[in-house]
Coordinates of N, CA, C and O in Angstrom, one line a residue:
V4 N 15.2 7.7 1.5 CA 14.5 6.4 0.9 C 13.3 6.1 1.7 O 13.3 6.0 3.0
Q5 N 12.2 5.7 0.9 CA 10.9 5.2 1.6 C 10.4 4.2 0.8 O 10.4 4.3 -0.3
L6 N 10.0 3.3 1.5 CA 9.2 2.1 0.9 C 7.9 1.9 1.7 O 7.5 2.0 2.8
Q7 N 6.8 2.2 0.6 CA 5.5 2.3 1.2 C 4.6 1.2 0.7 O 4.4 1.2 -0.3
A8 N 4.3 0.3 1.5 CA 3.4 -0.8 1.5 C 2.1 -0.5 1.6 O 1.6 0.2 2.4
S9 N 1.2 -1.3 0.8 CA -0.3 -1.0 0.9 C -0.8 -2.3 0.2 O -0.2 -3.2 -0.2
G10 N -2.1 -2.3 0.4 CA -2.9 -3.3 -0.2 C -3.5 -4.4 0.9 O -4.2 -5.3 0.6
G11 N -3.0 -4.4 2.1 CA -3.6 -5.3 3.2 C -4.9 -5.2 3.5 O -5.5 -4.1 3.2
G12 N -5.5 -6.1 4.1 CA -6.9 -6.1 4.5 C -7.4 -7.4 5.1 O -6.7 -8.1 5.4
L13 N -8.8 -7.5 5.3 CA -9.2 -8.8 6.1 C -10.2 -9.5 4.8 O -11.0 -8.8 4.3
V14 N -9.8 -10.7 4.6 CA -10.3 -11.4 3.7 C -10.7 -12.8 4.3 O -10.3 -13.1 5.5
Q15 N -11.5 -13.6 3.5 CA -11.8 -14.9 3.8 C -11.0 -15.9 3.2 O -10.1 -15.6 2.2
T16 N -10.9 -17.1 3.8 CA -10.1 -18.2 3.1 C -10.4 -18.2 1.7 O -11.7 -18.5 1.6
G17 N -9.3 -18.5 1.0 CA -9.5 -18.6 -0.4 C -9.7 -17.5 -1.4 O -9.5 -17.3 -2.5
D18 N -9.7 -16.3 -0.6 CA -9.7 -15.0 -1.6 C -8.3 -14.7 -1.9 O -7.4 -15.2 -1.6
S19 N -8.3 -13.3 -2.5 CA -6.9 -12.9 -3.1 C -6.9 -11.5 -2.7 O -7.7 -10.9 -2.3
L20 N -5.6 -11.3 -2.5 CA -5.0 -9.7 -2.2 C -4.0 -9.5 -3.0 O -3.2 -10.3 -3.6
R21 N -3.6 -8.3 -3.3 CA -2.4 -7.8 -4.1 C -1.7 -6.8 -3.3 O -2.6 -5.7 -3.0
L22 N -0.8 -6.9 -2.9 CA 0.1 -6.0 -2.1 C 1.0 -5.0 -2.9 O 1.5 -5.7 -4.0
S23 N 1.3 -4.2 -2.6 CA 2.1 -3.2 -3.4 C 2.9 -2.3 -2.8 O 2.8 -2.1 -1.6
C24 N 4.2 -2.0 -3.2 CA 5.5 -1.4 -2.5 C 5.8 -0.4 -3.5 O 6.4 -0.7 -4.5
A25 N 5.7 0.9 -3.1 CA 6.2 2.0 -3.9 C 7.6 2.6 -3.2 O 7.5 2.8 -2.1
A26 N 8.5 2.6 -4.1 CA 9.8 3.0 -3.4 C 10.1 4.4 -4.1 O 10.1 4.7 -5.1
S27 N 10.7 5.2 -3.1 CA 11.1 6.5 -3.4 C 12.5 7.1 -2.9 O 12.7 6.4 -1.9
G28 N 13.2 7.6 -3.5 CA 14.5 7.8 -3.2 C 15.5 6.8 -3.5 O 16.6 6.6 -2.7
L29 N 15.1 6.0 -4.1 CA 15.8 4.7 -4.2 C 15.8 4.4 -5.8 O 14.7 4.2 -6.5
A30 N 17.0 3.8 -6.1 CA 17.2 3.4 -7.6 C 16.7 1.9 -7.5 O 17.8 1.1 -7.4
S31 N 15.5 1.7 -7.7 CA 15.1 0.4 -7.4 C 15.8 -0.8 -8.3 O 15.9 -1.8 -8.0
H32 N 16.2 -0.3 -9.4 CA 16.9 -1.4 -10.6 C 18.2 -1.7 -10.0 O 18.7 -2.6 -10.6
L33 N 18.6 -1.1 -8.9 CA 19.8 -1.6 -8.3 C 19.6 -2.6 -7.2 O 20.6 -3.1 -6.4
Y34 N 18.3 -2.8 -6.6 CA 18.3 -3.6 -5.6 C 17.4 -4.8 -6.1 O 16.4 -4.7 -6.9
H35 N 17.4 -6.1 -5.2 CA 16.4 -7.0 -5.2 C 15.4 -6.4 -4.5 O 15.6 -5.9 -3.5
M36 N 14.4 -7.1 -4.6 CA 13.0 -6.5 -3.9 C 12.4 -7.7 -3.1 O 12.2 -8.6 -4.0
A37 N 12.1 -7.6 -2.0 CA 11.4 -8.8 -1.2 C 10.4 -8.6 -0.4 O 10.2 -7.3 0.0
W38 N 9.7 -9.5 -0.2 CA 8.4 -9.6 0.7 C 8.5 -10.4 2.0 O 9.1 -11.5 1.7
F39 N 8.5 -10.1 3.3 CA 8.5 -10.8 4.5 C 7.2 -10.5 5.1 O 6.5 -9.7 4.8
R40 N 7.1 -11.6 6.2 CA 5.9 -11.3 6.7 C 6.2 -11.7 8.3 O 7.1 -12.3 8.5
Q41 N 5.5 -11.1 9.2 CA 5.8 -11.5 10.8 C 4.3 -11.5 11.4 O 3.6 -10.6 11.4
A42 N 3.9 -12.7 12.0 CA 2.8 -12.9 12.6 C 3.1 -12.6 14.2 O 4.1 -12.7 14.5
P43 N 2.1 -12.3 14.8 CA 2.3 -12.0 16.1 C 3.0 -13.1 17.1 O 2.5 -14.1 16.7
G44 N 4.0 -12.7 17.8 CA 4.7 -13.7 18.5 C 5.7 -14.5 17.7 O 6.5 -15.3 18.2
N45 N 5.9 -14.3 16.3 CA 6.7 -15.1 15.7 C 8.1 -14.1 14.9 O 7.8 -12.8 15.1
K46 N 8.9 -14.6 14.4 CA 9.9 -14.0 13.8 C 9.3 -13.6 12.5 O 8.6 -14.0 11.9
R47 N 10.0 -12.4 11.9 CA 10.0 -12.1 10.6 C 10.5 -13.1 9.8 O 11.6 -13.7 9.9
E48 N 9.6 -13.6 8.7 CA 10.0 -14.7 7.8 C 10.1 -14.3 6.4 O 9.1 -13.4 5.9
F49 N 10.8 -14.9 5.6 CA 11.0 -14.4 4.2 C 9.8 -15.1 3.5 O 9.3 -16.2 3.8
V50 N 9.1 -14.5 2.4 CA 8.0 -14.7 1.4 C 8.5 -14.9 0.2 O 8.4 -16.0 -0.4
A51 N 9.0 -14.0 -0.4 CA 9.3 -14.0 -1.9 C 10.3 -12.9 -2.3 O 10.3 -11.8 -1.4
V52 N 11.1 -12.9 -3.3 CA 12.1 -12.0 -3.7 C 12.0 -12.1 -5.2 O 11.7 -13.1 -5.9
I53 N 12.4 -11.1 -5.9 CA 12.6 -10.8 -7.2 C 13.9 -10.0 -7.5 O 14.1 -9.1 -6.6
N54 N 14.6 -10.5 -8.4 CA 15.9 -10.0 -8.6 C 15.7 -8.5 -9.2 O 14.6 -8.2 -9.7
W55 N 16.9 -7.8 -9.5 CA 16.9 -6.3 -9.8 C 16.2 -6.3 -11.1 O 15.5 -5.1 -11.3
S56 N 16.4 -7.2 -11.8 CA 15.8 -6.9 -13.4 C 14.6 -7.6 -13.6 O 13.8 -7.2 -14.6
G57 N 14.0 -8.4 -12.6 CA 12.8 -9.0 -12.7 C 12.7 -10.3 -13.7 O 11.7 -10.9 -13.6
S58 N 13.9 -10.9 -13.7 CA 14.0 -12.0 -14.4 C 13.9 -13.1 -13.5 O 13.9 -14.4 -14.1
S59 N 14.3 -13.2 -12.1 CA 14.4 -14.4 -11.3 C 13.5 -13.9 -10.2 O 13.6 -12.8 -9.8
T60 N 12.7 -14.9 -9.8 CA 11.9 -15.1 -8.6 C 12.3 -16.0 -7.5 O 12.6 -17.3 -8.1
Y61 N 12.0 -16.1 -6.3 CA 12.3 -17.2 -5.5 C 11.2 -17.0 -4.3 O 11.0 -15.8 -3.8
Y62 N 10.6 -18.1 -3.8 CA 9.4 -18.1 -2.9 C 9.8 -18.9 -1.8 O 10.3 -20.1 -2.0
T63 N 9.3 -18.9 -0.7 CA 9.2 -19.8 0.5 C 8.3 -20.8 0.1 O 7.3 -20.6 -0.7
D64 N 8.3 -22.2 0.3 CA 7.8 -23.3 0.0 C 6.1 -23.0 0.2 O 5.4 -23.5 -0.5
S65 N 5.9 -22.5 1.4 CA 4.4 -22.3 1.8 C 3.6 -21.6 1.0 O 2.5 -21.8 0.9
V66 N 4.2 -20.6 0.1 CA 3.5 -19.8 -0.8 C 3.5 -20.2 -2.3 O 2.9 -19.6 -3.0
K67 N 4.5 -21.0 -2.7 CA 4.4 -21.4 -4.1 C 3.3 -22.0 -4.8 O 2.6 -22.7 -4.2
G68 N 3.1 -21.5 -5.8 CA 1.9 -21.6 -6.6 C 0.8 -20.8 -6.2 O -0.2 -20.9 -6.9
R69 N 1.0 -20.1 -5.1 CA -0.3 -19.3 -4.6 C 0.0 -17.7 -4.6 O -0.6 -17.0 -5.3
F70 N 1.3 -17.4 -4.6 CA 1.7 -16.0 -4.6 C 2.7 -15.9 -5.7 O 3.6 -16.6 -6.2
T71 N 2.7 -14.5 -6.3 CA 3.3 -14.1 -7.4 C 4.0 -12.6 -7.1 O 3.4 -11.7 -6.9
I72 N 5.4 -12.7 -7.1 CA 5.9 -11.4 -6.8 C 6.3 -10.7 -8.3 O 6.8 -11.5 -9.2
S73 N 6.0 -9.5 -8.5 CA 6.4 -8.7 -9.9 C 6.9 -7.5 -9.4 O 6.7 -6.8 -8.4
R74 N 7.6 -6.8 -10.3 CA 8.2 -5.5 -10.2 C 8.0 -4.6 -11.6 O 7.9 -5.1 -12.7
D75 N 8.1 -3.5 -11.2 CA 7.8 -2.4 -12.4 C 9.0 -1.3 -12.1 O 8.9 -0.5 -11.3
N76 N 10.2 -1.4 -12.7 CA 11.2 -0.6 -12.4 C 11.1 0.8 -12.8 O 11.6 1.8 -12.3
A77 N 10.1 0.9 -14.0 CA 9.9 2.3 -14.6 C 9.1 3.1 -13.5 O 9.2 4.4 -13.4
E78 N 8.3 2.2 -12.8 CA 7.4 2.9 -11.8 C 7.9 2.8 -10.3 O 7.1 3.4 -9.3
N79 N 9.0 2.0 -10.2 CA 9.6 1.8 -8.8 C 8.7 1.1 -7.7 O 8.5 1.6 -6.8
T80 N 8.0 0.2 -8.4 CA 6.9 -0.6 -7.7 C 7.3 -2.0 -7.7 O 7.9 -2.7 -8.6
V81 N 6.9 -2.7 -6.6 CA 6.9 -4.2 -6.5 C 5.6 -4.8 -5.9 O 5.0 -3.9 -5.1
S82 N 5.2 -5.9 -6.4 CA 3.8 -6.3 -6.0 C 3.9 -7.8 -5.7 O 4.9 -8.4 -5.8
L83 N 2.8 -8.2 -4.8 CA 2.7 -9.5 -4.5 C 1.2 -9.8 -4.5 O 0.5 -9.4 -3.8
Q84 N 1.1 -10.8 -5.6 CA -0.4 -11.0 -5.8 C -0.5 -12.4 -4.9 O 0.3 -13.5 -5.0
M85 N -1.4 -12.5 -4.2 CA -1.7 -13.4 -3.2 C -2.9 -14.0 -3.4 O -3.8 -13.4 -3.3
N86 N -3.0 -15.3 -3.8 CA -4.3 -16.1 -4.2 C -4.4 -17.3 -3.2 O -3.5 -17.6 -2.6
S87 N -5.5 -17.8 -3.3 CA -5.8 -19.0 -2.4 C -5.2 -18.8 -1.0 O -4.6 -19.6 -0.4
L88 N -5.8 -17.5 -0.2 CA -5.2 -17.2 0.9 C -5.7 -18.3 1.8 O -6.7 -18.7 2.0
K89 N -4.8 -18.5 2.8 CA -5.1 -19.5 4.1 C -5.0 -18.5 5.5 O -4.3 -17.4 5.4
P90 N -5.7 -19.1 6.6 CA -5.5 -18.4 7.8 C -4.1 -18.2 8.3 O -3.8 -17.3 8.9
E91 N -3.4 -19.2 8.0 CA -1.9 -19.0 8.3 C -1.0 -18.1 7.5 O 0.0 -17.9 7.9
D92 N -1.6 -17.5 6.5 CA -0.9 -16.2 5.7 C -1.2 -15.0 6.6 O -0.7 -14.0 6.2
T93 N -2.1 -15.1 7.6 CA -2.1 -13.7 8.6 C -1.0 -13.3 9.1 O -0.3 -14.0 9.9
A94 N -0.8 -12.1 8.9 CA 0.7 -11.4 9.1 C 0.7 -10.4 8.7 O 0.0 -9.7 7.9
A95 N 1.8 -9.3 9.2 CA 2.0 -8.1 8.8 C 3.0 -8.1 7.6 O 4.1 -9.2 7.9
Y96 N 2.8 -7.9 6.4 CA 3.8 -7.9 5.2 C 4.7 -6.9 5.1 O 4.2 -5.6 5.1
Y97 N 5.8 -7.1 4.9 CA 6.9 -5.8 4.7 C 7.5 -6.0 3.3 O 8.1 -7.2 3.2
C98 N 7.6 -5.0 2.7 CA 8.6 -5.0 1.6 C 9.9 -4.6 1.9 O 10.2 -3.9 3.0
A99 N 11.2 -5.0 1.3 CA 12.4 -4.9 1.5 C 13.2 -4.7 0.3 O 12.9 -5.3 -0.8
A100 N 14.3 -3.9 0.4 CA 15.2 -3.8 -0.6 C 16.4 -4.2 -0.2 O 17.1 -3.9 0.8
S101 N 17.2 -5.1 -1.1 CA 18.5 -5.7 -1.0 C 19.5 -5.5 -2.1 O 19.1 -5.5 -3.2
D102 N 20.7 -4.9 -1.7 CA 21.4 -4.3 -2.6 C 22.0 -5.8 -3.5 O 22.6 -6.4 -3.3
A103 N 21.7 -5.4 -4.8 CA 22.1 -6.4 -5.8 C 23.4 -6.3 -6.2 O 24.1 -7.5 -6.6
N104 N 24.3 -5.6 -5.8 CA 25.9 -5.5 -6.1 C 26.4 -6.3 -4.9 O 27.6 -6.9 -5.1
K105 N 25.9 -6.4 -3.8 CA 26.6 -7.1 -2.5 C 25.9 -8.5 -2.6 O 26.7 -9.5 -2.1
Y106 N 24.7 -8.8 -3.0 CA 24.1 -10.0 -2.8 C 23.7 -10.4 -4.1 O 22.5 -9.9 -4.6
T107 N 24.2 -11.5 -4.7 CA 24.0 -11.8 -6.0 C 22.9 -13.0 -6.0 O 22.1 -13.3 -7.2
N108 N 22.8 -13.7 -4.9 CA 22.1 -15.0 -5.0 C 20.8 -14.8 -4.2 O 20.7 -14.6 -2.9
I109 N 19.7 -14.4 -4.9 CA 18.4 -14.2 -4.3 C 17.9 -15.2 -3.4 O 17.1 -15.1 -2.5
R110 N 18.2 -16.4 -3.6 CA 17.7 -17.5 -2.7 C 18.2 -17.5 -1.3 O 17.7 -18.1 -0.6
L111 N 19.3 -16.6 -1.2 CA 19.9 -16.4 0.2 C 19.5 -15.0 0.8 O 20.0 -14.8 1.8
T112 N 18.3 -14.6 0.3 CA 17.7 -13.2 0.9 C 17.3 -13.5 2.5 O 16.3 -14.4 2.7
T113 N 17.7 -12.6 3.3 CA 17.3 -12.7 4.6 C 17.2 -11.4 5.2 O 17.5 -10.5 4.3
T114 N 16.4 -11.2 6.3 CA 16.5 -10.0 6.7 C 17.9 -9.1 6.9 O 17.8 -8.0 6.6
D115 N 18.7 -9.7 7.4 CA 20.0 -8.9 7.6 C 20.9 -8.6 6.3 O 21.6 -7.7 6.2
K116 N 20.0 -9.0 5.1 CA 20.7 -8.8 3.9 C 19.9 -7.3 3.1 O 20.3 -7.0 1.9
C117 N 18.9 -7.2 3.9 CA 17.9 -5.9 3.1 C 18.4 -4.6 4.0 O 18.4 -4.5 5.2
D118 N 18.5 -3.6 3.2 CA 19.0 -2.3 3.6 C 17.8 -1.4 4.1 O 18.0 -0.4 4.8
F119 N 16.7 -1.5 3.2 CA 15.6 -0.6 3.5 C 14.1 -1.6 3.5 O 14.3 -2.4 2.9
W120 N 13.6 -0.9 4.4 CA 12.2 -1.6 4.8 C 11.1 -0.8 4.6 O 11.0 0.6 5.0
G121 N 9.9 -1.3 4.3 CA 8.7 -0.5 4.5 C 8.0 -0.6 5.7 O 8.5 -1.6 6.6
Q122 N 7.0 -0.2 5.9 CA 6.2 0.1 7.2 C 5.4 -1.2 7.7 O 4.9 -1.4 8.6
G123 N 5.0 -2.1 6.6 CA 4.2 -3.2 6.8 C 2.8 -2.8 6.4 O 2.4 -1.8 6.8
T124 N 2.2 -3.8 6.1 CA 0.8 -3.8 5.6 C 0.0 -5.2 6.2 O 0.7 -6.2 6.1
L125 N -1.1 -5.1 7.0 CA -1.6 -6.4 7.8 C -2.7 -7.1 6.8 O -3.4 -6.4 6.2
V126 N -2.2 -8.4 6.9 CA -3.2 -9.1 6.1 C -3.9 -10.1 7.1 O -3.1 -10.8 7.8
T127 N -5.3 -10.2 7.1 CA -5.8 -11.1 8.0 C -6.7 -11.9 7.3 O -7.5 -11.3 6.3
V128 N -6.7 -13.2 7.2 CA -7.5 -14.2 6.7 C -8.3 -15.0 7.6 O -7.6 -15.6 8.4
S129 N -9.5 -14.7 7.2 CA -10.4 -15.5 8.4 C -10.7 -16.9 7.9 O -11.0 -17.1 6.7
S130 N -11.1 -17.9 8.7 CA -11.4 -19.2 8.3 C -13.0 -19.4 8.3 O -13.6 -18.3 8.6

């Protein structure tokens, strides 16, 4: 199983970025897909999650209205559209897969409920 995250970069405050995560060796339709982020010196924190079918999403409060998570099960990809970026969004962003049969409430998604992780893609937002 491999999750390959991409799309990070250096942007200015107010700019947009779109992160992508390609899953291989994984029946992605059996997993909820999530994005987490980790800033230097901080714990990895939850950002957004989308359920296995794409019918339900959930976001941490700080990104609501700015970030949008989506998925394409036919392509085994999940994306995170990030608009109106702020310096506090600077972090390494990780995609993760959580077994939809084990965890039915996506609002309770945490790092320990994720079975597979991507390698992280760095997002830097300058002020």
